[in-house]
Amino acid sequence: MNDPDSSGRFGSYGGRYVPETLMSPLAELEEVFTHLRTDSGFSSELQKVLRDYAGRPTPLYLAERWSDRLGGIRVYLKREDLCHTGAHKINNTVGQALVARHMGKNRIIAETGAGQHGVATAAVAARFGLRCTVYMGSEDMKRQALNVYRMRLMGAEVVTVDAGSRTLKDAINEAMRDWVTNVRDTHYILGSVLGPHPYPLMVRYFQSVIGREARQQVLEQEGRLPDLLVACIGGGSNAIGLFHAFLNDESVRMVGVEAGGRGTARGQHAARFTGGRRGVLQGTYTWILQDDSGNIDPTHSVSAGLDYAAVGPEHAYLRELGRCEYSTASDKEALNAFHELSECEGILPALESSHATAYLRRQAAGLTPGACVIVNLSGRGDKDVDSVRGIEGGS
Ligand SMILES: *Cc1c(COP(=O)(O)O)cnc(C)c1O
């Protein structure tokens, strides 16, 4: 199952770098999760909510016109954009809400940057009748006002974080602080394969439904395994969600695409593997963007969901093993890819997902004709229409 070792390490990455006060809540969470993942009652409960509430299974869609445009490869899109609330995030929040209920916790907290994880958390909190507080940097609240309003409509309290850079990193610090104080009745739903053990493992577990479905669907529709999988990488949850079921299929190549932003200068991108180094951020040892004295670098991406200084520890390990490859796409390439998919297929992709499609556009000419590729369409682009219009000045 490619699980981390008992201390939560994938090779040398991962672990649990937290203050003493968080050690026992994390150990308790690990124990409950370890039990639930082998409990058949929990699995059927989870499956039912994913089907009736989140909208699973999502289609594996052969994008014929876009495939032609790319020169005759066969490209399938895994349609996570069709999930409830518009992205893969709901797979994880549904799962963790069920975990919280099993632990007897009636309050949920979360952090959010772009607001997508906050919205998916607010939705499941409403669905299960749990109180919900979402921490969000004041800069992000300004940029994502509509998502703040969505969360409030669903009954969540959105708390402004004015510390530090007033973005995601600072919101995570506040959520951790809340959790330490209120752990008796509160579960913290972390939004990606990041943070201290068991979060990278637990979030992978809930997202790996993407790849399990896709593997079965491609075998049915194409009669064989794909040659290549492509997904964008913020923390890396949609990517590991797609990759995990294929890790033991040696013939399947996998590429994760980070945000190349405006270029390679410090502060202009979120490409941890090309511009970063190893270190600890927010509970985990992985590749991060930091300067010589260990200060975290500012990051930039046109897509808020990829704009974070650390990458999930399992990706660091898979890269070291040579099992998965990692690349980047720039803001400009992602915007061009956003338009191309919209025009060829009538599907507006999230700007995050457009980094994955941008990579494939750039590389398609080098693939064997007839090659079969699955791109994870992690989310829908409706949320990004205003920012694309703002950048390009359309009407
Ligand atoms: C949050 C988000 C991402 C990035 O998060 P991962 O954990 O890397 O998947 C990618 N795409 C969309 C649509 C998102 O909302």
PDB file of C-alpha atoms and ligand atoms in Angstrom, residues 87-89 116 191-192 232-239 305-306 350 352-353 378-379 383, ligand 1:
ATOM      1  CA  ALA A  87     -13.361  20.300  -7.132  1.00  0.00           C
ATOM      2  CA  HIS A  88     -11.810  17.158  -5.680  1.00  0.00           C
ATOM      3  CA  LYS A  89     -11.612  18.814  -2.219  1.00  0.00           C
ATOM      4  CA  GLN A 116     -12.113  26.064  -2.151  1.00  0.00           C
ATOM      5  CA  GLY A 191      -6.976  20.336   3.134  1.00  0.00           C
ATOM      6  CA  SER A 192      -4.086  18.586   1.372  1.00  0.00           C
ATOM      7  CA  CYS A 232      -1.201  19.699 -10.965  1.00  0.00           C
ATOM      8  CA  ILE A 233       0.496  19.931  -7.569  1.00  0.00           C
ATOM      9  CA  GLY A 234      -0.323  22.423  -4.835  1.00  0.00           C
ATOM     10  CA  GLY A 235       0.071  20.315  -1.702  1.00  0.00           C
ATOM     11  CA  GLY A 236      -0.369  17.327  -3.989  1.00  0.00           C
ATOM     12  CA  SER A 237      -3.692  15.757  -2.955  1.00  0.00           C
ATOM     13  CA  ASN A 238      -5.409  15.550  -6.346  1.00  0.00           C
ATOM     14  CA  ALA A 239      -2.161  14.227  -7.867  1.00  0.00           C
ATOM     15  CA  GLY A 305      -4.653  26.705  -5.085  1.00  0.00           C
ATOM     16  CA  LEU A 306      -1.030  26.066  -6.129  1.00  0.00           C
ATOM     17  CA  ALA A 350      -9.748  25.600 -12.929  1.00  0.00           C
ATOM     18  CA  GLU A 352      -4.868  24.943 -11.108  1.00  0.00           C
ATOM     19  CA  SER A 353      -5.914  22.124 -13.459  1.00  0.00           C
ATOM     20  CA  SER A 378      -9.109  18.759 -10.418  1.00  0.00           C
ATOM     21  CA  GLY A 379     -11.696  21.553 -10.521  1.00  0.00           C
ATOM     22  CA  LYS A 383     -14.285  30.574  -9.835  1.00  0.00           C
TER      23      LYS A 383
HETATM   24  C1  LIG B   1      -6.874  23.146  -3.933  1.00  0.00           C
HETATM   25  C2  LIG B   1      -6.832  22.814  -5.388  1.00  0.00           C
HETATM   26  C3  LIG B   1      -5.675  22.258  -5.989  1.00  0.00           C
HETATM   27  C4  LIG B   1      -4.373  22.073  -5.265  1.00  0.00           C
HETATM   28  O1  LIG B   1      -4.391  21.205  -4.187  1.00  0.00           O
HETATM   29  P1  LIG B   1      -3.763  19.735  -4.252  1.00  0.00           P
HETATM   30  O2  LIG B   1      -3.745  19.319  -2.837  1.00  0.00           O
HETATM   31  O3  LIG B   1      -2.404  19.850  -4.855  1.00  0.00           O
HETATM   32  O4  LIG B   1      -4.665  18.929  -5.104  1.00  0.00           O
HETATM   33  C5  LIG B   1      -5.739  21.906  -7.319  1.00  0.00           C
HETATM   34  N1  LIG B   1      -6.854  22.095  -8.061  1.00  0.00           N
HETATM   35  C6  LIG B   1      -7.977  22.645  -7.522  1.00  0.00           C
HETATM   36  C7  LIG B   1      -9.165  22.834  -8.396  1.00  0.00           C
HETATM   37  C8  LIG B   1      -8.011  23.016  -6.167  1.00  0.00           C
HETATM   38  O5  LIG B   1      -9.122  23.562  -5.659  1.00  0.00           O
END
